[in-house]
mmCIF file of C-alpha atoms and ligand atoms in Angstrom:
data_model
loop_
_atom_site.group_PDB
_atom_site.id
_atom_site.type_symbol
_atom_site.label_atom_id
_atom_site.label_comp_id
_atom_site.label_asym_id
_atom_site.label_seq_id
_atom_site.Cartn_x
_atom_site.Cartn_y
_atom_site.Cartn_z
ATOM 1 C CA UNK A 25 0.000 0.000 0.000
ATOM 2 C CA UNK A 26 1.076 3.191 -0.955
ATOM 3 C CA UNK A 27 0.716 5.271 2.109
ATOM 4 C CA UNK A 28 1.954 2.706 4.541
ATOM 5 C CA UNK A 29 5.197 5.288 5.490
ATOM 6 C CA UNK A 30 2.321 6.870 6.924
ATOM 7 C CA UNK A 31 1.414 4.539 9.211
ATOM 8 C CA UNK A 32 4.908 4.034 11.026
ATOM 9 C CA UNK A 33 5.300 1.384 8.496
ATOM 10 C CA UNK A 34 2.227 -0.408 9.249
ATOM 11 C CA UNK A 35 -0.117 -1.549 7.017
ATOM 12 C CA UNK A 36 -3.353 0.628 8.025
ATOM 13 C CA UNK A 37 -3.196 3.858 9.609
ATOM 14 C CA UNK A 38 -7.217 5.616 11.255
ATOM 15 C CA UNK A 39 -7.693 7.124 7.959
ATOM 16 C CA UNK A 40 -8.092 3.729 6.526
ATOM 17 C CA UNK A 41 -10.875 2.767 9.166
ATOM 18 C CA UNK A 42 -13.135 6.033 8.555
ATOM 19 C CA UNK A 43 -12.759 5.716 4.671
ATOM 20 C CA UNK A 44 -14.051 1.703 5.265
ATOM 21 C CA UNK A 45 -16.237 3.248 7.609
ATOM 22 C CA UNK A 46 -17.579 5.658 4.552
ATOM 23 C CA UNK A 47 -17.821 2.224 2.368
ATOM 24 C CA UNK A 48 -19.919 0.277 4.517
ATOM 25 C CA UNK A 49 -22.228 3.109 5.495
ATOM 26 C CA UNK A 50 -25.888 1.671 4.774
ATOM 27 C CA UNK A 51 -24.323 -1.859 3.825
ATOM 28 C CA UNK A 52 -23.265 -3.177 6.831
ATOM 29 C CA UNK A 53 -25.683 -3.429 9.831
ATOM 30 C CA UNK A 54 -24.793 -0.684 12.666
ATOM 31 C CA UNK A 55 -24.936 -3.472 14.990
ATOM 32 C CA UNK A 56 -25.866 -3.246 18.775
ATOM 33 C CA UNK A 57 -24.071 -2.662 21.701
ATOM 34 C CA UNK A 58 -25.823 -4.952 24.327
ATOM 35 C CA UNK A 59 -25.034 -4.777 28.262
ATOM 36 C CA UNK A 60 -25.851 -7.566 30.932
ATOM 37 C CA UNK A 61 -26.259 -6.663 34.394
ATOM 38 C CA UNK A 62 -25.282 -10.277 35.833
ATOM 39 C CA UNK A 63 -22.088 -9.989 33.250
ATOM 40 C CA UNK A 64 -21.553 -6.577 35.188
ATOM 41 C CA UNK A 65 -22.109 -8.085 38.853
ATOM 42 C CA UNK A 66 -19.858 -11.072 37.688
ATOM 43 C CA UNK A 67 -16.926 -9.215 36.432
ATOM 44 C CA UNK A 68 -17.024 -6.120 39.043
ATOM 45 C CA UNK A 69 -16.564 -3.926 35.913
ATOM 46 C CA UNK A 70 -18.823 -1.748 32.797
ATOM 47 C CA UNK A 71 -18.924 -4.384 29.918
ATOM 48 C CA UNK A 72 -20.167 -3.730 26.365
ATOM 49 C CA UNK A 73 -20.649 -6.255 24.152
ATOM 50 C CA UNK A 74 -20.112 -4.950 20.535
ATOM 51 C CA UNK A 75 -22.560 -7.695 19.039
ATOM 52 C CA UNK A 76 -21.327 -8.521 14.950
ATOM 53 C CA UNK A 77 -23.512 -12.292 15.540
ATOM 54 C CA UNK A 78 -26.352 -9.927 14.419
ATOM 55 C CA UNK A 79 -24.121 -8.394 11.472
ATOM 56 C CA UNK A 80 -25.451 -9.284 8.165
ATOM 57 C CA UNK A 81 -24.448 -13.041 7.247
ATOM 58 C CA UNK A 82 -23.916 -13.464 11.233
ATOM 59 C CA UNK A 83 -20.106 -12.212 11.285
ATOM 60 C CA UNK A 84 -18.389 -9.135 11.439
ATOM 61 C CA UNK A 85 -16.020 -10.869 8.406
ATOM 62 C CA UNK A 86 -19.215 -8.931 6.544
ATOM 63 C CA UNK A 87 -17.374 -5.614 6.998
ATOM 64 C CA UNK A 88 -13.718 -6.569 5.545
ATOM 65 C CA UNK A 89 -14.456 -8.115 2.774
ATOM 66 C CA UNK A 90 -17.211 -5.760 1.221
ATOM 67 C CA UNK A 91 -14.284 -3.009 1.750
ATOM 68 C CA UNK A 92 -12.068 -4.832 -0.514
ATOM 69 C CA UNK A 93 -14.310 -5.851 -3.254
ATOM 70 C CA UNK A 94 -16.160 -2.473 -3.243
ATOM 71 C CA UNK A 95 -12.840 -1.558 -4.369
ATOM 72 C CA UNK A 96 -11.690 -3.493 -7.188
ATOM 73 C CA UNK A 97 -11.365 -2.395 -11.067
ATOM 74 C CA UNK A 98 -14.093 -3.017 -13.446
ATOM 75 C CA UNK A 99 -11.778 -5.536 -15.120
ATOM 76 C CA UNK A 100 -11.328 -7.316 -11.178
ATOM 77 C CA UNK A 101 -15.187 -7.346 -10.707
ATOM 78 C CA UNK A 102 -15.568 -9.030 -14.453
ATOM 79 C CA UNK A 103 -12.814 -11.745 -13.551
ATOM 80 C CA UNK A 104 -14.252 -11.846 -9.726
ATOM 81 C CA UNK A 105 -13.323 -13.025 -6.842
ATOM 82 C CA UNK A 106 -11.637 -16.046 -5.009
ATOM 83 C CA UNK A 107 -11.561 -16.532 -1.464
ATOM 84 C CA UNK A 108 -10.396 -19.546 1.297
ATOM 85 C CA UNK A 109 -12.086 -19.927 4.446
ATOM 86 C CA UNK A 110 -13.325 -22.024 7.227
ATOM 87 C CA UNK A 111 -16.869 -20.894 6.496
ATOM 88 C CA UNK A 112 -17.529 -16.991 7.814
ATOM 89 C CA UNK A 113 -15.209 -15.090 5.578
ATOM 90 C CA UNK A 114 -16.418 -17.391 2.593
ATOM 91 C CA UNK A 115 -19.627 -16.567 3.059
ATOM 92 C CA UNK A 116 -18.533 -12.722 3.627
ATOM 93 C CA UNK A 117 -17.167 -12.405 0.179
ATOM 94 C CA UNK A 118 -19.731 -14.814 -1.395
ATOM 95 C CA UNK A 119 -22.726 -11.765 0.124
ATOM 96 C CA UNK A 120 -20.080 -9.008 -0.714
ATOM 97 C CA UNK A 121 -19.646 -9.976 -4.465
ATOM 98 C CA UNK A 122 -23.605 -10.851 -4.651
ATOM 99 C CA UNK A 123 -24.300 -7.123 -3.298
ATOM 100 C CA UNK A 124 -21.199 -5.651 -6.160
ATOM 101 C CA UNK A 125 -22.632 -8.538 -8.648
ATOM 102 C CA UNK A 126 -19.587 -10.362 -9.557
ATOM 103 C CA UNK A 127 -18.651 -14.202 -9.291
ATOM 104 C CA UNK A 128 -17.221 -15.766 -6.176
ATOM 105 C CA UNK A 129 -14.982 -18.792 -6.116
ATOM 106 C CA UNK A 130 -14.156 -20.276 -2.557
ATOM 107 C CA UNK A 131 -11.965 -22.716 -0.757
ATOM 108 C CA UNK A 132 -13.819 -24.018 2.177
ATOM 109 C CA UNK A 133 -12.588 -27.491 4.439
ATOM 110 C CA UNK A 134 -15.078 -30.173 3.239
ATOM 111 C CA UNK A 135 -15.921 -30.617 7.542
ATOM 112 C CA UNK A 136 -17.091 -26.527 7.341
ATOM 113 C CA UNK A 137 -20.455 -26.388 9.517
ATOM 114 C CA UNK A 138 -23.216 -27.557 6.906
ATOM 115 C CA UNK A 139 -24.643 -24.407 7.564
ATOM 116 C CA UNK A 140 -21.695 -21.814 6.433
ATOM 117 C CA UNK A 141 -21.500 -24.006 3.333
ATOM 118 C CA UNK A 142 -25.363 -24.195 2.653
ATOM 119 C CA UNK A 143 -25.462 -20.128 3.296
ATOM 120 C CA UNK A 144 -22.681 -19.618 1.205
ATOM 121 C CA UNK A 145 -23.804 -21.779 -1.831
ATOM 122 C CA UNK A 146 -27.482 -20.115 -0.868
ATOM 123 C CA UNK A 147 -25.273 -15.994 -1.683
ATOM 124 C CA UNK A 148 -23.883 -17.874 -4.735
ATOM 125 C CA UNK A 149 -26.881 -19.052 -6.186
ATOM 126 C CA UNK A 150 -27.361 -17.790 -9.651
ATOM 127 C CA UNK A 151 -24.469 -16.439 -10.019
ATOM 128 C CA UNK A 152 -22.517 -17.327 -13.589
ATOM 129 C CA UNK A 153 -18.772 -18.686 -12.426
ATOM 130 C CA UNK A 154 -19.332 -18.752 -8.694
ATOM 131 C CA UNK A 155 -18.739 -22.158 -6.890
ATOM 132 C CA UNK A 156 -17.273 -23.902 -3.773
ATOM 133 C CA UNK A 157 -14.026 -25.839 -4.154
ATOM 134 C CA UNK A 158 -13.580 -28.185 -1.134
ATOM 135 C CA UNK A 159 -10.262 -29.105 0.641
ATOM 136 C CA UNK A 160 -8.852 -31.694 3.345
ATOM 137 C CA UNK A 161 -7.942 -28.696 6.225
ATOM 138 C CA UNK A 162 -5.598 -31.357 7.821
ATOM 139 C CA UNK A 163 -4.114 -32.452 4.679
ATOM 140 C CA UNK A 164 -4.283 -29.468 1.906
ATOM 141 C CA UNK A 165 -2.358 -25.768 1.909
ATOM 142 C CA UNK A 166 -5.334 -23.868 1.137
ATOM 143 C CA UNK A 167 -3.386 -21.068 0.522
ATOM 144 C CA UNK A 168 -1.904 -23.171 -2.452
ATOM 145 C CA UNK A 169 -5.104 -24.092 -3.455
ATOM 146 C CA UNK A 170 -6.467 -20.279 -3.473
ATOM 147 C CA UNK A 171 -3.138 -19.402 -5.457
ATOM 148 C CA UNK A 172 -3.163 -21.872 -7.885
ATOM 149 C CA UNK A 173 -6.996 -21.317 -8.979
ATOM 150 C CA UNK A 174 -6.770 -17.839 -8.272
ATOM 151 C CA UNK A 175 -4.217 -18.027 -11.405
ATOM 152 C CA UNK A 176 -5.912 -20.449 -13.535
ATOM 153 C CA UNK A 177 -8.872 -17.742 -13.587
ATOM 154 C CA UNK A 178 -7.335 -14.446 -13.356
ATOM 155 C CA UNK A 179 -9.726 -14.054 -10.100
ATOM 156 C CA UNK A 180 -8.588 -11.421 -7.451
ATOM 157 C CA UNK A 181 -7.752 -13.414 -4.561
ATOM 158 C CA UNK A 182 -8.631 -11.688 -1.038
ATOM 159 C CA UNK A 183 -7.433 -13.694 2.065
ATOM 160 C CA UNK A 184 -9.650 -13.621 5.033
ATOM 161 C CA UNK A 185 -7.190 -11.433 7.454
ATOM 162 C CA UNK A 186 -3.782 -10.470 5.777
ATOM 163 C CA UNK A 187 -4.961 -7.784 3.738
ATOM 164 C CA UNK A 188 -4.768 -3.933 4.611
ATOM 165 C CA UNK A 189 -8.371 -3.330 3.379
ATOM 166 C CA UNK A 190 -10.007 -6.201 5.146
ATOM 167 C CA UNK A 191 -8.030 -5.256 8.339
ATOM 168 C CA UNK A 192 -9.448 -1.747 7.859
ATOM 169 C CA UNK A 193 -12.927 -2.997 7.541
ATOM 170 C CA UNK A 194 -12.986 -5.702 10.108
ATOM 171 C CA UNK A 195 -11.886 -2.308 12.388
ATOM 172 C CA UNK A 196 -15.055 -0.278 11.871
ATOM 173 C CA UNK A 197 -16.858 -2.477 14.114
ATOM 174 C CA UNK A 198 -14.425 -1.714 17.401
ATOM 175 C CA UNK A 199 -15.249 2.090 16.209
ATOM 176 C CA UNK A 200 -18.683 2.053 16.031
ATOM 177 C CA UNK A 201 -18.740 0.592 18.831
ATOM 178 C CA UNK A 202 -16.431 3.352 21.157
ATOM 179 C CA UNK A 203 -18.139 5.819 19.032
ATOM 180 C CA UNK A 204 -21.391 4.687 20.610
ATOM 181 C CA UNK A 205 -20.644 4.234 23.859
ATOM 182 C CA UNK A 206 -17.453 6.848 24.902
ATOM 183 C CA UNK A 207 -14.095 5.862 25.887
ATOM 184 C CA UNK A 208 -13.223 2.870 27.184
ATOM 185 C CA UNK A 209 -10.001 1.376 29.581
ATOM 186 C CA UNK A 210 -9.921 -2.049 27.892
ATOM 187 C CA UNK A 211 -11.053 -3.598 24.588
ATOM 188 C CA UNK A 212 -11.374 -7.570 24.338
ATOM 189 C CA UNK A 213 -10.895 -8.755 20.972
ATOM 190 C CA UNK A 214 -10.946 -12.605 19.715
ATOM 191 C CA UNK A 215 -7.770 -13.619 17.888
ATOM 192 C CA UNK A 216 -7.371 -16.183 14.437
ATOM 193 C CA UNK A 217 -5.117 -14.433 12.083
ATOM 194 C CA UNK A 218 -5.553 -11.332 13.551
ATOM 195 C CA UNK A 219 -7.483 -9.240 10.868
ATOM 196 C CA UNK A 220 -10.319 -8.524 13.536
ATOM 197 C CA UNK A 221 -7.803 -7.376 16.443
ATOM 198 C CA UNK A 222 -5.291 -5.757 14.020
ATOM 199 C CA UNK A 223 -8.106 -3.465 12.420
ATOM 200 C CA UNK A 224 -10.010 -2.790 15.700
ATOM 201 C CA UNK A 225 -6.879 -2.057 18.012
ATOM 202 C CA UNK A 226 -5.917 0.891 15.247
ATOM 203 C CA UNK A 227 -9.186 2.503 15.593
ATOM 204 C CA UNK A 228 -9.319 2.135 18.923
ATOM 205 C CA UNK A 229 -6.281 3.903 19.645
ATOM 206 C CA UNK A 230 -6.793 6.651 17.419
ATOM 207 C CA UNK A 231 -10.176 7.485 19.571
ATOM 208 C CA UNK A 232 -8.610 6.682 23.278
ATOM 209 C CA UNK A 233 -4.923 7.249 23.463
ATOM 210 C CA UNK A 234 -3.707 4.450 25.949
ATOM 211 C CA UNK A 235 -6.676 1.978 26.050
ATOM 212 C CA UNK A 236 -5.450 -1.649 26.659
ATOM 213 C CA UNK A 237 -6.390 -4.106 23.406
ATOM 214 C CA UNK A 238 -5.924 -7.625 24.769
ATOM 215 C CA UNK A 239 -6.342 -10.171 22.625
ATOM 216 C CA UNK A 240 -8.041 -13.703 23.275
ATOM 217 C CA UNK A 241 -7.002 -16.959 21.693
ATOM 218 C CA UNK A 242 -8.284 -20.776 22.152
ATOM 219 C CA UNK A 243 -5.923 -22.760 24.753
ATOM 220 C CA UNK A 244 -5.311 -25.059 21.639
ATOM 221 C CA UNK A 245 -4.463 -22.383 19.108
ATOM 222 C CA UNK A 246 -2.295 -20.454 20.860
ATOM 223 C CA UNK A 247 0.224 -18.924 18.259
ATOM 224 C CA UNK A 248 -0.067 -15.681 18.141
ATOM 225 C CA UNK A 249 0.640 -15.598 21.793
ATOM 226 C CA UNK A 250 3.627 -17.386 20.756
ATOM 227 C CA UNK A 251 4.430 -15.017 18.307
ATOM 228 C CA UNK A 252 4.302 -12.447 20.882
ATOM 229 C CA UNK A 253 6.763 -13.836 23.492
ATOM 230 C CA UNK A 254 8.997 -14.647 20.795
ATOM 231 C CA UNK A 255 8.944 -11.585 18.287
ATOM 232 C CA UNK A 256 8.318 -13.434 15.019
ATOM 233 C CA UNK A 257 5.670 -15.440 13.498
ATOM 234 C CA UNK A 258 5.222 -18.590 14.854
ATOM 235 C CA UNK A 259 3.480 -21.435 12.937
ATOM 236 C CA UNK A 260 1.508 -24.280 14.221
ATOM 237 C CA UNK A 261 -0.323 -27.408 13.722
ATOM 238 C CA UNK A 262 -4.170 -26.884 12.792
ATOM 239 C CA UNK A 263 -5.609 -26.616 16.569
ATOM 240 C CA UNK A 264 -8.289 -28.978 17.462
ATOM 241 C CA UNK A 265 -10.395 -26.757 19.332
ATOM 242 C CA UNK A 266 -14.484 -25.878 18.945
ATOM 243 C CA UNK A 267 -13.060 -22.395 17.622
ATOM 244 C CA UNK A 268 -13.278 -23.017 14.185
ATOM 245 C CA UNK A 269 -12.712 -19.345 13.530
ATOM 246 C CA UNK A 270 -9.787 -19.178 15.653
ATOM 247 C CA UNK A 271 -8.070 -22.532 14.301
ATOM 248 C CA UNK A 272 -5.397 -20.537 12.323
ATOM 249 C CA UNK A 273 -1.642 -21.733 11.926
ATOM 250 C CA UNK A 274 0.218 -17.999 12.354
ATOM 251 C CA UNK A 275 -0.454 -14.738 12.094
ATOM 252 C CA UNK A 276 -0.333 -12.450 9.037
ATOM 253 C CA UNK A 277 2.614 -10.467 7.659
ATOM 254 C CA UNK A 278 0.724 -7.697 7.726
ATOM 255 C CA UNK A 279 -0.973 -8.002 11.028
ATOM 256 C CA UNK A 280 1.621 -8.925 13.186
ATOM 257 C CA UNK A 281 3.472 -5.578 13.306
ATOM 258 C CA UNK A 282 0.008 -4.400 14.460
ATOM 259 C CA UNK A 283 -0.362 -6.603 16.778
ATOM 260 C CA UNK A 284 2.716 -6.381 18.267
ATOM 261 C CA UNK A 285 2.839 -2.688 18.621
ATOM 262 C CA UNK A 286 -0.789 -2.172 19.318
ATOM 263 C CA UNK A 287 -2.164 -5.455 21.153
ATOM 264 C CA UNK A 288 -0.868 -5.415 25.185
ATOM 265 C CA UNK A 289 -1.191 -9.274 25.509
ATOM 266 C CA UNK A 290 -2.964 -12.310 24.240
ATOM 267 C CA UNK A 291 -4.827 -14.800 27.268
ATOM 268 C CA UNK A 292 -6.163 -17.831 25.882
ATOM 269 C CA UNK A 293 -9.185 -19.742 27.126
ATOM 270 C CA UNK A 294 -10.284 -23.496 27.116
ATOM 271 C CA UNK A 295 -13.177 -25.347 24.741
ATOM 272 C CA UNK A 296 -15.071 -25.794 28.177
ATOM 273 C CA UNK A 297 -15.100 -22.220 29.289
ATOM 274 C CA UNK A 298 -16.614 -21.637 25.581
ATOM 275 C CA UNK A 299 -19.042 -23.709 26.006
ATOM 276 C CA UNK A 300 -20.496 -22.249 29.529
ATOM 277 C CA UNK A 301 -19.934 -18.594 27.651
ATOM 278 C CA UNK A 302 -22.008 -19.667 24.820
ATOM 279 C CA UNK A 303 -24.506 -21.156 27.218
ATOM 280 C CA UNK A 304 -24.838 -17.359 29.364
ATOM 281 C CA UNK A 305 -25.290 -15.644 26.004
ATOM 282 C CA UNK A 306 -28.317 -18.152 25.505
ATOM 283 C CA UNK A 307 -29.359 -17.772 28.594
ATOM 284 C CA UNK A 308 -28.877 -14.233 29.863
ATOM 285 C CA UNK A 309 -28.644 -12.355 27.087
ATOM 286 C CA UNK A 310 -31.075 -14.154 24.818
ATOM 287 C CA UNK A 311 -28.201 -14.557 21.703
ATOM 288 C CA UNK A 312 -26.710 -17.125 19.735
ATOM 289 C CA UNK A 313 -22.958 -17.203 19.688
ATOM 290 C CA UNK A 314 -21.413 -19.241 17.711
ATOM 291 C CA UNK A 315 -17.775 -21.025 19.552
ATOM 292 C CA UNK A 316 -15.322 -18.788 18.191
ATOM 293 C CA UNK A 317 -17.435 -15.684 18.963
ATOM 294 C CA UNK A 318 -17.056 -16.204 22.709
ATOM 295 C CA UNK A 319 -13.889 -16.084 22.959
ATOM 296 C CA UNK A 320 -13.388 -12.052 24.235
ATOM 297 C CA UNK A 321 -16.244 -12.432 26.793
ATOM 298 C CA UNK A 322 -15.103 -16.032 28.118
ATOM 299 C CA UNK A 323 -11.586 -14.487 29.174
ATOM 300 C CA UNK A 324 -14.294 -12.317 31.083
ATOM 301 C CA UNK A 325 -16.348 -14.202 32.309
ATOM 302 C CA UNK A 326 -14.391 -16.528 33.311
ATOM 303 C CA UNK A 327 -11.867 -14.771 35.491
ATOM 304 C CA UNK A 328 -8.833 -14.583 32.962
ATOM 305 C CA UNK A 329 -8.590 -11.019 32.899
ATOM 306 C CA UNK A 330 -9.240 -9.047 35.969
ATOM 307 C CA UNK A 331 -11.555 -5.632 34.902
ATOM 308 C CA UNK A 332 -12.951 -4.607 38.253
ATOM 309 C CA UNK A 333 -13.978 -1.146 38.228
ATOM 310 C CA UNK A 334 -12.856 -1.102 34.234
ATOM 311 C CA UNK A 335 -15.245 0.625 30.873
ATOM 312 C CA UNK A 336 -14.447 -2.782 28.940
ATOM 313 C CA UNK A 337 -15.754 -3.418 25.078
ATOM 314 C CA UNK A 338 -15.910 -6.771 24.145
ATOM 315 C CA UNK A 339 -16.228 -8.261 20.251
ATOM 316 C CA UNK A 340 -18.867 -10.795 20.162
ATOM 317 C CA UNK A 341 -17.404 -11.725 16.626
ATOM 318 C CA UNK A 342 -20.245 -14.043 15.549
ATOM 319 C CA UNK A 343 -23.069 -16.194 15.467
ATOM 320 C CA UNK A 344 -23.183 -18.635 12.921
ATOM 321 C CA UNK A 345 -23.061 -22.634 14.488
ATOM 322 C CA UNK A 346 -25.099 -25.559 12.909
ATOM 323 C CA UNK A 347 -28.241 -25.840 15.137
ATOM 324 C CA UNK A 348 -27.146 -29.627 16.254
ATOM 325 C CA UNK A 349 -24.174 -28.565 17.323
ATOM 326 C CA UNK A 350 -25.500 -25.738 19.268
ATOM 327 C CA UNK A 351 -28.084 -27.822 20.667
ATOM 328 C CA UNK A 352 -25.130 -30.312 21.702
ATOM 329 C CA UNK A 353 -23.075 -27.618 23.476
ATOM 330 C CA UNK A 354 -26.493 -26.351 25.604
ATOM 331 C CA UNK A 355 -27.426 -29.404 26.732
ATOM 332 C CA UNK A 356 -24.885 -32.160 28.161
HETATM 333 C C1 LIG B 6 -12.740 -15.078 11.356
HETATM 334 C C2 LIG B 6 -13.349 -15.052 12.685
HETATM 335 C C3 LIG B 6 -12.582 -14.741 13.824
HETATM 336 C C4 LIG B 6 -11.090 -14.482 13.751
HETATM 337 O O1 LIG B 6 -10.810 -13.306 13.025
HETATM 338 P P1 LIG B 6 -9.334 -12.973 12.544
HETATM 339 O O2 LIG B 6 -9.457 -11.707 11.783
HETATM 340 O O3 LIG B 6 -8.880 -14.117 11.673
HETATM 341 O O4 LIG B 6 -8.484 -12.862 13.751
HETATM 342 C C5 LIG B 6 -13.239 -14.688 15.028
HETATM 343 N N1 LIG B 6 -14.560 -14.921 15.156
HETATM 344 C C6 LIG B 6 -15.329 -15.216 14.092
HETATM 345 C C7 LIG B 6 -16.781 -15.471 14.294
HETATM 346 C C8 LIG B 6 -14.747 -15.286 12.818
HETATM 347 O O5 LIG B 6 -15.520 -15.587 11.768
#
């Protein structure tokens, strides 16, 4: 990007989180800030859950990838576009090119939740040149596999979190949602490759000089918190954890630096302590979160970071989960 000098050599500065901001104006949902009471009493602190389970398609992966395809080339929207995914940025870009009518080629695991891949083939339908290419996520580079067909087609590839412009727009959610409700001492943001955090700890220090971005991984998953301790990019085997959103390898080239100068620390959290967060969002707040989405407020919720007397925002990232499963994790 041309401007990155700008940024102290990172890849997105504020100005590229109002412009997505500008983009995704009457697009994207303004989606609710929610607060709980017995989450309040719990905690000792002022949470504010930022809720993108009710952004349009169920994710806030909605926001990054209409800002990148809303700004491609004529010739780019012709060709289209070619995405890989474990189901909610597929289904981003498959909404986001059916809203800028072009075609939409993506790379999901062939164990994605039957209902990412149904929704996605449901934004698809219709659409000349737009299908779903399944791959082995244990077995297959998916990034080769985006690569290689991205070639074969002359498709504009757009990865789901190492890209400046879905960074930016994955980042208007984090300022809508301090724009909404003031300043804030702490912002809790779920961690896979980092697009989400990255975007939203930018534009939340450019409205609150000094608020604390923490960052929350699964306990299986836990790269980027070994990235951190060890000041490069760690890589790892595919996690097995109920996070399928989270269950990325490493960190992006272009999100590390942000994370790193921008993020205090990463916690991490267990499958179990999911699963009794997803069931108090049922519960008490009346809202399906999907695994991966519960991440921020778990590390809450569940003791790992201390916010008594704290303003804290939390990123409930998403709501999409197969109803069996869902039904599984509620009842044991
Ligand atoms: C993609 C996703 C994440 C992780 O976002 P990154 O930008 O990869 O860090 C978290 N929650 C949900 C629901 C997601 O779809």
């Amino acid at each position: 990007m041309a401007s990155a000098a700008s940024h102290d050599g990172l890849a997105i500065g504020p100005g590229d989180i109002e412009r997505a901001a500008a983009r995704l104006e009457g697009v994207a949902h303004r989606t609710p800030v929610r607060t709980s009471r017995t989450a309040d009493e719990r905690c000792g602190g002022a949470l504010y859950f930022k809720c993108e389970n009710l952004q349009r398609m169920g994710a806030f992966k909605f926001r990054g990838a209409y800002n990148a395809l809303a700004q491609f080339s004529p010739a780019q929207r012709r060709a289209g576009v070619i995405a890989y995914s474990s189901g909610n940025h597929a289904q981003a870009i498959a909404l986001a090119a059916r809203l800028l009518d072009m075609p939409s080629v993506l790379v999901m695991p062939v164990d994605s939740p039957r209902s990412k891949l149904a929704a996605t083939r449901g934004y698809q339908a219709g659409r000349r040149g737009s299908e779903i290419v399944l791959y082995d996520r244990f077995r297959e580079d998916r990034e080769a596999i985006g690569a290689r067909l991205a070639a074969e087609r002359g498709m504009t590839l757009v990865p789901p979190y190492d890209d400046a412009q879905v960074m930016a727009g994955q980042g208007t959610a984090a300022a809508e949602l301090i724009d909404e409700v003031g300043p804030l001492d702490l912002l809790v943001v779920c961690v896979g490759g980092g697009g989400l955090i990255a975007g939203s700890a930018v534009a939340a220090h450019a409205r609150v000089p000094g608020i604390e971005v923490v960052g929350v991984e699964p306990e299986a998953g836990n790269d980027t918190q070994l990235s951190l301790a060890r000041g490069e990019i760690v890589h790892i085997e595919t996690p097995h954890t109920i996070a399928d959103g989270a269950q990325t390898q490493h960190s992006g080239r272009l999100t590390f630096p942000v994370i790193q100068r921008l993020v205090a620390r990463i916690e991490t959290v267990s499958d179990e302590q999911l699963v009794r967060t997803m069931r108090f969002f049922a519960e008490r707040m009346k809202m399906v979160v999907e695994p991966t989405g519960c991440l921020a407020a778990a590390a809450l919720l569940e003791g790992t970071i201390d916010v008594h007397g704290r303003r804290v925002g939390v990123i409930v990232s998403g709501g999409n989960v197969d109803l069996a499963r869902y039904a599984g994790f509620l009842v044991d």
